[in-house]
Short mmCIF file of C-alpha atoms and ligand atoms in Angstrom, two decimals:
data_model
loop_
_atom_site.label_atom_id
_atom_site.label_comp_id
_atom_site.label_asym_id
_atom_site.label_seq_id
_atom_site.Cartn_x
_atom_site.Cartn_y
_atom_site.Cartn_z
CA MET A 1 -5.14 14.45 14.87
CA SER A 2 -2.75 14.25 17.78
CA ASP A 3 -4.37 13.44 21.12
CA ASP A 4 -2.02 15.84 22.87
CA PRO A 5 -3.62 19.30 23.20
CA ALA A 6 -0.36 20.87 24.47
CA PRO A 7 1.28 23.45 22.18
CA VAL A 8 4.01 22.09 19.93
CA THR A 9 7.01 23.74 18.31
CA VAL A 10 7.32 24.01 14.55
CA ALA A 11 10.05 21.31 14.71
CA GLN A 12 7.70 18.96 16.58
CA ALA A 13 4.92 19.73 14.12
CA MET A 14 7.35 18.88 11.29
CA ASP A 15 8.12 15.52 12.95
CA ARG A 16 4.39 14.85 12.96
CA ALA A 17 4.03 16.04 9.34
CA VAL A 18 6.75 13.55 8.32
CA ALA A 19 4.90 10.75 10.15
CA LEU A 20 1.70 11.73 8.32
CA ALA A 21 3.53 11.90 4.98
CA SER A 22 4.79 8.35 5.44
CA LEU A 23 1.16 7.14 5.47
CA GLY A 24 0.96 8.01 1.76
CA PRO A 25 2.11 5.67 -1.03
CA ALA A 26 5.85 5.56 -1.84
CA TYR A 27 5.04 4.70 -5.48
CA GLY A 28 3.36 6.91 -8.06
CA PRO A 29 4.26 10.19 -9.73
CA ASN A 30 3.80 12.36 -6.64
CA PRO A 31 5.91 12.65 -3.48
CA ARG A 32 4.75 11.73 0.00
CA VAL A 33 3.80 14.97 1.79
CA GLY A 34 2.35 15.70 5.23
CA CYS A 35 0.92 18.90 6.71
CA VAL A 36 0.05 20.09 10.22
CA ILE A 37 -1.76 23.39 10.84
CA LEU A 38 -0.99 25.17 14.13
CA ASP A 39 -2.85 28.06 15.70
CA ALA A 40 -1.03 31.20 16.90
CA HIS A 41 -0.21 29.47 20.20
CA GLY A 42 1.14 26.28 18.65
CA ALA A 43 -1.92 24.09 19.23
CA VAL A 44 -2.56 21.56 16.46
CA LEU A 45 -5.68 22.56 14.50
CA ALA A 46 -5.61 20.09 11.64
CA GLU A 47 -3.58 17.41 9.88
CA GLY A 48 -3.44 16.01 6.37
CA TRP A 49 -1.36 13.95 4.00
CA HIS A 50 -1.26 13.18 0.31
CA ARG A 51 -2.81 9.84 -0.59
CA GLY A 52 -1.47 9.62 -4.15
CA ALA A 53 -1.82 11.13 -7.63
CA GLY A 54 -5.20 12.70 -8.31
CA THR A 55 -6.11 13.06 -4.62
CA ALA A 56 -5.86 16.23 -2.50
CA HIS A 57 -2.40 17.54 -1.69
CA ALA A 58 -1.45 17.46 2.01
CA GLU A 59 -2.21 21.16 2.62
CA VAL A 60 -5.67 20.85 1.03
CA ALA A 61 -6.31 17.63 3.01
CA ALA A 62 -5.42 19.43 6.27
CA ILE A 63 -7.67 22.39 5.43
CA ALA A 64 -10.49 19.93 4.64
CA ASP A 65 -9.82 18.08 7.91
CA ALA A 66 -10.35 21.39 9.78
CA ALA A 67 -13.48 22.25 7.78
CA ASP A 68 -14.97 18.80 8.48
CA ARG A 69 -14.61 19.43 12.19
CA GLY A 70 -15.80 23.07 12.02
CA ILE A 71 -12.37 24.44 12.95
CA ASP A 72 -11.26 27.85 11.69
CA VAL A 73 -7.63 27.80 10.50
CA ARG A 74 -7.44 31.55 9.73
CA GLY A 75 -4.25 33.06 11.17
CA GLY A 76 -2.71 29.57 11.50
CA THR A 77 0.72 28.32 10.44
CA ALA A 78 0.92 25.45 7.95
CA VAL A 79 3.88 23.17 8.64
CA VAL A 80 4.50 21.13 5.47
CA THR A 81 7.17 18.60 4.54
CA LEU A 82 7.46 19.98 0.96
CA GLU A 83 7.20 23.53 -0.38
CA PRO A 84 3.56 24.15 -1.40
CA CYS A 85 3.01 23.89 -5.14
CA ALA A 86 2.18 26.94 -7.24
CA HIS A 87 1.03 25.08 -10.33
CA THR A 88 -2.12 23.38 -11.52
CA GLY A 89 -1.66 19.69 -12.15
CA ARG A 90 -4.30 17.05 -11.51
CA THR A 91 -5.40 19.34 -8.65
CA GLY A 92 -5.25 23.13 -8.11
CA PRO A 93 -2.28 25.08 -6.67
CA CYS A 94 -1.78 24.66 -2.92
CA VAL A 95 -0.69 28.29 -2.59
CA ASP A 96 -4.25 29.31 -3.57
CA ALA A 97 -5.86 26.88 -1.10
CA LEU A 98 -3.63 28.20 1.72
CA THR A 99 -4.35 31.83 0.79
CA GLU A 100 -8.12 31.27 0.61
CA ALA A 101 -8.09 29.46 3.97
CA GLY A 102 -6.47 32.53 5.60
CA ILE A 103 -3.22 30.77 6.58
CA ALA A 104 -0.85 33.42 7.99
CA ALA A 105 2.52 31.65 7.64
CA VAL A 106 4.05 28.52 6.13
CA SER A 107 7.04 26.49 7.22
CA TYR A 108 8.33 23.84 4.79
CA ALA A 109 11.16 21.30 5.05
CA VAL A 110 12.13 20.65 1.42
CA ALA A 111 12.19 23.09 -1.51
CA ASP A 112 10.13 22.15 -4.57
CA PRO A 113 12.58 20.88 -7.24
CA GLY A 114 10.34 22.46 -9.89
CA ARG A 115 10.74 25.88 -8.31
CA ALA A 116 12.88 27.17 -11.21
CA SER A 117 9.56 27.80 -12.92
CA GLY A 118 8.27 29.71 -9.86
CA GLY A 119 8.38 28.48 -6.29
CA GLY A 120 5.32 28.44 -4.04
CA ALA A 121 7.27 30.28 -1.30
CA GLU A 122 7.72 33.37 -3.48
CA VAL A 123 4.06 33.35 -4.50
CA LEU A 124 2.97 33.15 -0.87
CA ALA A 125 5.42 35.90 0.16
CA SER A 126 4.07 38.14 -2.60
CA ARG A 127 0.66 37.72 -0.94
CA GLY A 128 2.01 38.70 2.49
CA ILE A 129 2.26 35.09 3.76
CA PRO A 130 5.84 34.40 4.88
CA ALA A 131 7.00 30.92 3.79
CA THR A 132 10.15 29.76 5.55
CA LEU A 133 12.44 26.85 4.68
CA ALA A 134 13.01 24.77 7.83
CA PRO A 135 15.29 21.88 6.75
CA HIS A 136 14.40 18.54 8.37
CA SER A 137 16.50 15.42 7.69
CA ALA A 138 13.64 12.91 7.97
CA ALA A 139 11.53 14.93 5.52
CA THR A 140 14.48 15.02 3.10
CA ALA A 141 15.06 11.26 3.49
CA LEU A 142 11.37 10.51 2.88
CA THR A 143 11.42 12.53 -0.34
CA HIS A 144 14.89 11.44 -1.51
CA ARG A 145 13.88 9.11 -4.36
CA TRP A 146 11.25 11.45 -5.77
CA LEU A 147 13.47 14.52 -5.47
CA THR A 148 16.36 12.76 -7.20
CA ALA A 149 14.08 11.62 -10.02
CA MET A 150 12.69 15.13 -10.50
CA ARG A 151 16.14 16.71 -10.52
CA LEU A 152 17.56 14.14 -12.96
CA GLY A 153 14.45 14.01 -15.15
CA ARG A 154 14.49 10.19 -15.19
CA PRO A 155 13.28 7.42 -12.86
CA TYR A 156 15.22 6.81 -9.64
CA VAL A 157 17.00 3.49 -10.23
CA ILE A 158 17.55 0.81 -7.60
CA ALA A 159 19.79 -2.05 -8.75
CA LYS A 160 18.83 -5.20 -6.84
CA TRP A 161 20.40 -8.63 -6.81
CA ALA A 162 20.92 -11.72 -4.72
CA SER A 163 24.42 -13.17 -4.68
CA THR A 164 26.69 -15.57 -2.90
CA LEU A 165 29.63 -14.42 -0.76
CA ASP A 166 31.85 -14.83 -3.82
CA GLY A 167 29.62 -12.52 -5.86
CA ARG A 168 27.85 -15.13 -8.05
CA MET A 169 24.23 -14.48 -9.01
CA ALA A 170 23.60 -17.92 -10.52
CA ALA A 171 25.31 -21.30 -10.57
CA ALA A 172 27.29 -22.63 -13.54
CA ASP A 173 24.13 -24.37 -14.83
CA GLY A 174 22.19 -21.05 -14.72
CA SER A 175 20.09 -21.96 -11.67
CA ALA A 176 19.46 -19.06 -9.27
CA PHE A 177 16.66 -20.53 -7.07
CA TRP A 178 17.20 -19.88 -4.30
CA ILE A 179 20.38 -18.05 -3.42
CA THR A 180 18.84 -16.31 -0.42
CA GLY A 181 16.30 -17.46 2.15
CA PRO A 182 12.63 -16.52 2.63
CA GLU A 183 13.33 -13.44 4.81
CA ALA A 184 15.49 -11.82 2.13
CA ARG A 185 13.03 -12.69 -0.62
CA ASP A 186 10.16 -11.30 1.43
CA HIS A 187 12.05 -8.05 1.94
CA ALA A 188 12.61 -7.74 -1.80
CA HIS A 189 8.87 -8.21 -2.38
CA GLY A 190 8.23 -5.34 0.05
CA VAL A 191 10.54 -3.09 -1.99
CA ARG A 192 8.71 -4.08 -5.19
CA ALA A 193 5.43 -2.96 -3.62
CA GLU A 194 6.90 0.55 -3.13
CA VAL A 195 8.12 1.24 -6.65
CA ASP A 196 6.52 2.02 -10.00
CA ALA A 197 8.29 -0.55 -12.17
CA ILE A 198 10.60 -3.59 -12.15
CA ALA A 199 12.92 -4.38 -15.06
CA VAL A 200 14.77 -7.51 -16.11
CA GLY A 201 16.44 -8.51 -19.37
CA THR A 202 15.15 -11.17 -21.76
CA GLY A 203 17.89 -13.48 -20.41
CA THR A 204 16.26 -13.57 -16.97
CA VAL A 205 12.76 -14.02 -18.41
CA LEU A 206 13.94 -17.00 -20.46
CA ALA A 207 16.05 -18.52 -17.66
CA ASP A 208 13.74 -18.02 -14.67
CA ASP A 209 10.26 -17.16 -16.06
CA PRO A 210 9.69 -14.82 -13.08
CA GLN A 211 6.25 -13.41 -12.20
CA LEU A 212 7.82 -10.03 -11.27
CA SER A 213 4.95 -9.32 -8.91
CA ALA A 214 5.03 -7.81 -5.41
CA ARG A 215 4.04 -10.51 -2.90
CA PRO A 216 5.22 -9.36 0.53
CA ALA A 217 4.39 -11.93 3.23
CA GLY A 218 3.21 -14.23 0.43
CA THR A 219 0.22 -12.05 -0.44
CA GLU A 220 -0.31 -10.15 -3.67
CA ALA A 221 0.21 -6.44 -2.84
CA GLU A 222 -2.54 -3.98 -3.70
CA HIS A 223 -0.09 -1.96 -5.77
CA GLN A 224 1.70 -3.93 -8.48
CA PRO A 225 4.65 -2.36 -10.31
CA LEU A 226 4.79 -2.27 -14.10
CA ARG A 227 6.77 -5.29 -15.36
CA VAL A 228 9.43 -4.25 -17.89
CA VAL A 229 11.38 -6.61 -20.15
CA LEU A 230 14.53 -5.18 -21.72
CA GLY A 231 15.80 -6.74 -24.95
CA ARG A 232 14.83 -8.00 -28.37
CA THR A 233 14.38 -11.74 -27.99
CA ALA A 234 10.75 -12.90 -28.05
CA THR A 235 9.55 -13.87 -24.58
CA LEU A 236 5.82 -14.19 -25.31
CA GLY A 237 4.22 -16.97 -23.31
CA SER A 238 6.31 -16.12 -20.24
CA LYS A 239 4.58 -15.23 -16.96
CA VAL A 240 5.51 -11.53 -17.25
CA TRP A 241 3.03 -11.24 -20.14
CA ARG A 242 0.09 -12.74 -18.21
CA ASP A 243 -1.77 -9.39 -18.38
CA GLU A 244 -1.28 -5.94 -19.91
CA HIS A 245 0.57 -4.45 -16.96
CA ALA A 246 3.87 -5.16 -18.70
CA LEU A 247 6.06 -3.43 -21.25
CA ALA A 248 8.85 -4.46 -23.63
CA VAL A 249 11.71 -2.04 -24.36
CA GLU A 250 13.85 -3.37 -27.19
CA SER A 251 16.67 -0.81 -27.01
CA HIS A 252 19.96 -1.84 -25.35
CA ASP A 253 20.50 1.77 -24.27
CA PRO A 254 19.42 2.11 -20.61
CA ARG A 255 18.78 5.82 -21.24
CA VAL A 256 16.14 4.96 -23.82
CA ALA A 257 14.48 2.58 -21.35
CA LEU A 258 14.46 5.27 -18.65
CA ALA A 259 13.08 7.92 -21.02
CA THR A 260 10.30 5.52 -22.09
CA LEU A 261 9.40 4.81 -18.48
CA TRP A 262 9.60 8.49 -17.45
CA ALA A 263 7.02 9.31 -20.14
CA LEU A 264 4.74 6.74 -18.45
CA GLU A 265 5.17 8.57 -15.11
CA VAL A 266 7.50 5.93 -13.67
CA ARG A 267 9.50 7.70 -10.97
CA THR A 268 11.06 4.68 -9.21
CA LEU A 269 12.42 1.59 -10.94
CA VAL A 270 14.04 -1.57 -9.57
CA VAL A 271 16.42 -3.21 -12.04
CA GLU A 272 16.57 -6.86 -10.97
CA GLY A 273 19.02 -8.29 -13.43
CA GLY A 274 20.55 -10.38 -14.64
CA HIS A 275 24.20 -9.46 -14.81
CA THR A 276 24.05 -8.17 -18.41
CA VAL A 277 21.34 -5.61 -17.69
CA LEU A 278 22.68 -4.70 -14.24
CA SER A 279 26.12 -4.08 -15.74
CA ALA A 280 24.66 -1.94 -18.53
CA PHE A 281 22.91 0.34 -16.01
CA LEU A 282 25.98 0.55 -13.74
CA ARG A 283 28.30 1.24 -16.70
CA SER A 284 26.02 4.06 -17.82
CA GLY A 285 26.11 5.69 -14.37
CA LEU A 286 22.34 5.30 -14.09
CA VAL A 287 22.09 3.50 -10.73
CA ASP A 288 21.13 5.62 -7.73
CA GLU A 289 20.86 2.92 -5.08
CA ILE A 290 21.98 -0.69 -4.72
CA HIS A 291 20.27 -3.48 -2.81
CA ALA A 292 22.63 -6.44 -2.52
CA TYR A 293 21.13 -9.47 -0.76
CA ILE A 294 24.16 -11.58 0.15
CA ALA A 295 23.89 -15.23 1.18
CA PRO A 296 26.55 -17.05 3.21
CA ALA A 297 27.14 -19.46 0.32
CA LEU A 298 29.95 -20.05 -2.15
CA LEU A 299 29.70 -21.24 -5.75
CA GLY A 300 33.17 -20.68 -7.22
CA ALA A 301 31.67 -20.61 -10.73
CA GLY A 302 28.68 -19.00 -12.48
CA PRO A 303 28.02 -15.41 -13.58
CA SER A 304 29.27 -12.58 -11.37
CA VAL A 305 26.85 -9.82 -10.40
CA VAL A 306 28.63 -7.33 -12.63
CA GLU A 307 30.72 -7.65 -15.75
CA ASP A 308 33.58 -5.36 -16.74
CA LEU A 309 32.56 -1.79 -15.89
CA GLY A 310 35.64 -0.26 -17.47
CA ILE A 311 37.19 0.37 -14.05
CA GLY A 312 40.93 -0.30 -14.14
CA THR A 313 42.17 0.90 -10.78
CA MET A 314 41.01 0.83 -7.16
CA ALA A 315 40.76 4.61 -6.93
CA ASP A 316 37.99 4.49 -9.56
CA ALA A 317 35.89 1.84 -7.78
CA LEU A 318 32.18 2.62 -7.61
CA ARG A 319 31.57 3.13 -3.90
CA GLY A 320 28.36 3.43 -1.99
CA HIS A 321 27.46 5.99 0.64
CA HIS A 322 24.60 6.12 3.13
CA VAL A 323 25.35 2.42 3.61
CA ASN A 324 22.95 0.20 5.58
CA PHE A 325 23.36 -3.41 6.71
CA GLN A 326 20.25 -5.40 7.53
CA PRO A 327 20.39 -9.04 8.64
CA LEU A 328 17.56 -11.05 7.02
CA GLY A 329 17.52 -14.61 8.33
CA ALA A 330 20.84 -16.18 7.37
CA ASP A 331 21.46 -13.47 4.75
CA ILE A 332 22.34 -9.80 4.85
CA LEU A 333 21.07 -6.86 2.82
CA VAL A 334 23.70 -4.25 2.01
CA SER A 335 22.01 -1.14 0.65
CA ALA A 336 23.74 2.07 -0.37
CA HIS A 337 23.32 5.15 -2.50
CA LEU A 338 25.58 5.33 -5.54
CA SER A 339 24.75 8.70 -7.02
CA ARG A 340 25.25 11.93 -5.15
CA GLY A 341 21.45 12.31 -5.24
CA ILE A 342 20.34 15.27 -3.17
N1 NAP B 401 20.60 -13.62 -8.42
C1 NAP B 401 19.88 -12.68 -8.96
O1 NAP B 401 19.55 -11.68 -8.34
C2 NAP B 401 19.47 -12.83 -10.40
C3 NAP B 401 18.55 -11.93 -10.94
C4 NAP B 401 18.21 -12.04 -12.26
C5 NAP B 401 18.78 -13.05 -13.04
N2 NAP B 401 19.65 -13.91 -12.47
C6 NAP B 401 20.29 -14.97 -13.27
O2 NAP B 401 21.03 -14.33 -14.31
C7 NAP B 401 21.04 -15.17 -15.44
C8 NAP B 401 20.59 -14.39 -16.65
O3 NAP B 401 21.54 -13.40 -16.91
P1 NAP B 401 21.51 -12.52 -18.22
O4 NAP B 401 22.62 -11.56 -18.14
O5 NAP B 401 21.37 -13.40 -19.40
O6 NAP B 401 20.10 -11.81 -18.07
P2 NAP B 401 19.54 -10.37 -18.33
O7 NAP B 401 20.53 -9.30 -18.02
O8 NAP B 401 18.25 -10.32 -17.63
O9 NAP B 401 19.25 -10.39 -19.91
C9 NAP B 401 20.26 -10.20 -20.83
C10 NAP B 401 19.63 -9.86 -22.16
O10 NAP B 401 18.94 -8.63 -22.07
C11 NAP B 401 18.99 -7.96 -23.32
N3 NAP B 401 19.49 -6.62 -23.03
C12 NAP B 401 18.70 -5.63 -22.57
N4 NAP B 401 19.43 -4.53 -22.36
C13 NAP B 401 20.68 -4.82 -22.68
C14 NAP B 401 21.88 -4.08 -22.67
N5 NAP B 401 21.92 -2.79 -22.31
N6 NAP B 401 23.02 -4.69 -23.03
C15 NAP B 401 22.99 -5.98 -23.42
N7 NAP B 401 21.88 -6.73 -23.46
C16 NAP B 401 20.73 -6.16 -23.10
C17 NAP B 401 19.85 -8.81 -24.22
O11 NAP B 401 18.97 -9.66 -24.91
P3 NAP B 401 18.35 -9.45 -26.38
O12 NAP B 401 19.32 -10.14 -27.30
O13 NAP B 401 17.05 -10.14 -26.26
O14 NAP B 401 18.21 -8.02 -26.69
C18 NAP B 401 20.64 -9.65 -23.26
O15 NAP B 401 21.04 -10.87 -23.78
C19 NAP B 401 20.14 -16.35 -15.13
O16 NAP B 401 20.92 -17.45 -14.73
C20 NAP B 401 19.30 -15.85 -13.99
O17 NAP B 401 18.87 -16.90 -13.16
C21 NAP B 401 20.01 -13.83 -11.17
#
């Protein structure tokens, strides 16, 4: 609950709903969603957010928050970052919870990508509860990876690598430890802790024997992504197989790998290399976002980050948009979206 009793506008309530949504986990099959319930004068009555698959949706959490404190939300407006759901999944439809609670109006920032099969806004409207789309850029940004995955029907793919200034991801002898410094590596561990799965090819498992765990700030994260090994060569005995939270996909078709992971409810995947696997995903047009950690070092020899992508002329270069530059110690992270996304 906000400490400020002053009335707020729907836009301010949406800012707060986005902040609440960001408290939820970025990984998992469900999006991060936040909800604020206002009374007829704009005073905040209740707040809620989704804490991950199988737990209450944000609207239900906000209604429960009000009930716990003996507050009546009838006649209130629910301000939600995502269109309320109209389907029964692990939990019941939010449109029913809002109707039963006596909510009079709904404002939502992002339309449900599954609305082709019946959007919650129409269901609410049919019950005399106006549900209005109020676009909000931070809510869209927060939901970007999940929305893209739902629209494409495959995991959102982040291609991540560390390279030298001359684009080498290993030295001529195959050594890749360490191209970047501790700040860059720590950042990459933070990203791992926010996704559902990490994939490498058998070449990387055999060359580096990586743990593929999320250890931001040197500590094992509570959430560990599924470790995925792509390829046919036996890698048993490597650290990736230390427990059952790992999967082998033998196909060389990245689409098969993504379909396998989608069936396991993987919605976000980091492909960490090496160059063979990264190139295969880029060539197939299956990379949504790139994370390039670039060190101020030169090697002059060794594998390049990407092999031939079949691009023959500058006009056809794969270019990023929504580009970000983040200094990390002596290195820099260049991140960008590659697909049009949403
Ligand atoms: N700097 C970095 O960020 C970074 C990250 C990772 C690795 N590396 C370095 O990269 C080097 C390893 O590179 P790499 O290219 O051998 O590793 P890789 O891409 O991890 O593995 C390549 C192997 O994956 C299998 N594979 C899976 N999908 C494939 C596909 N679509 N097309 C072709 N093969 C596929 C093949 O093995 P099968 O024959 O078994 O099917 C292939 O030989 C090492 O020196 C490592 O240190 C650097």
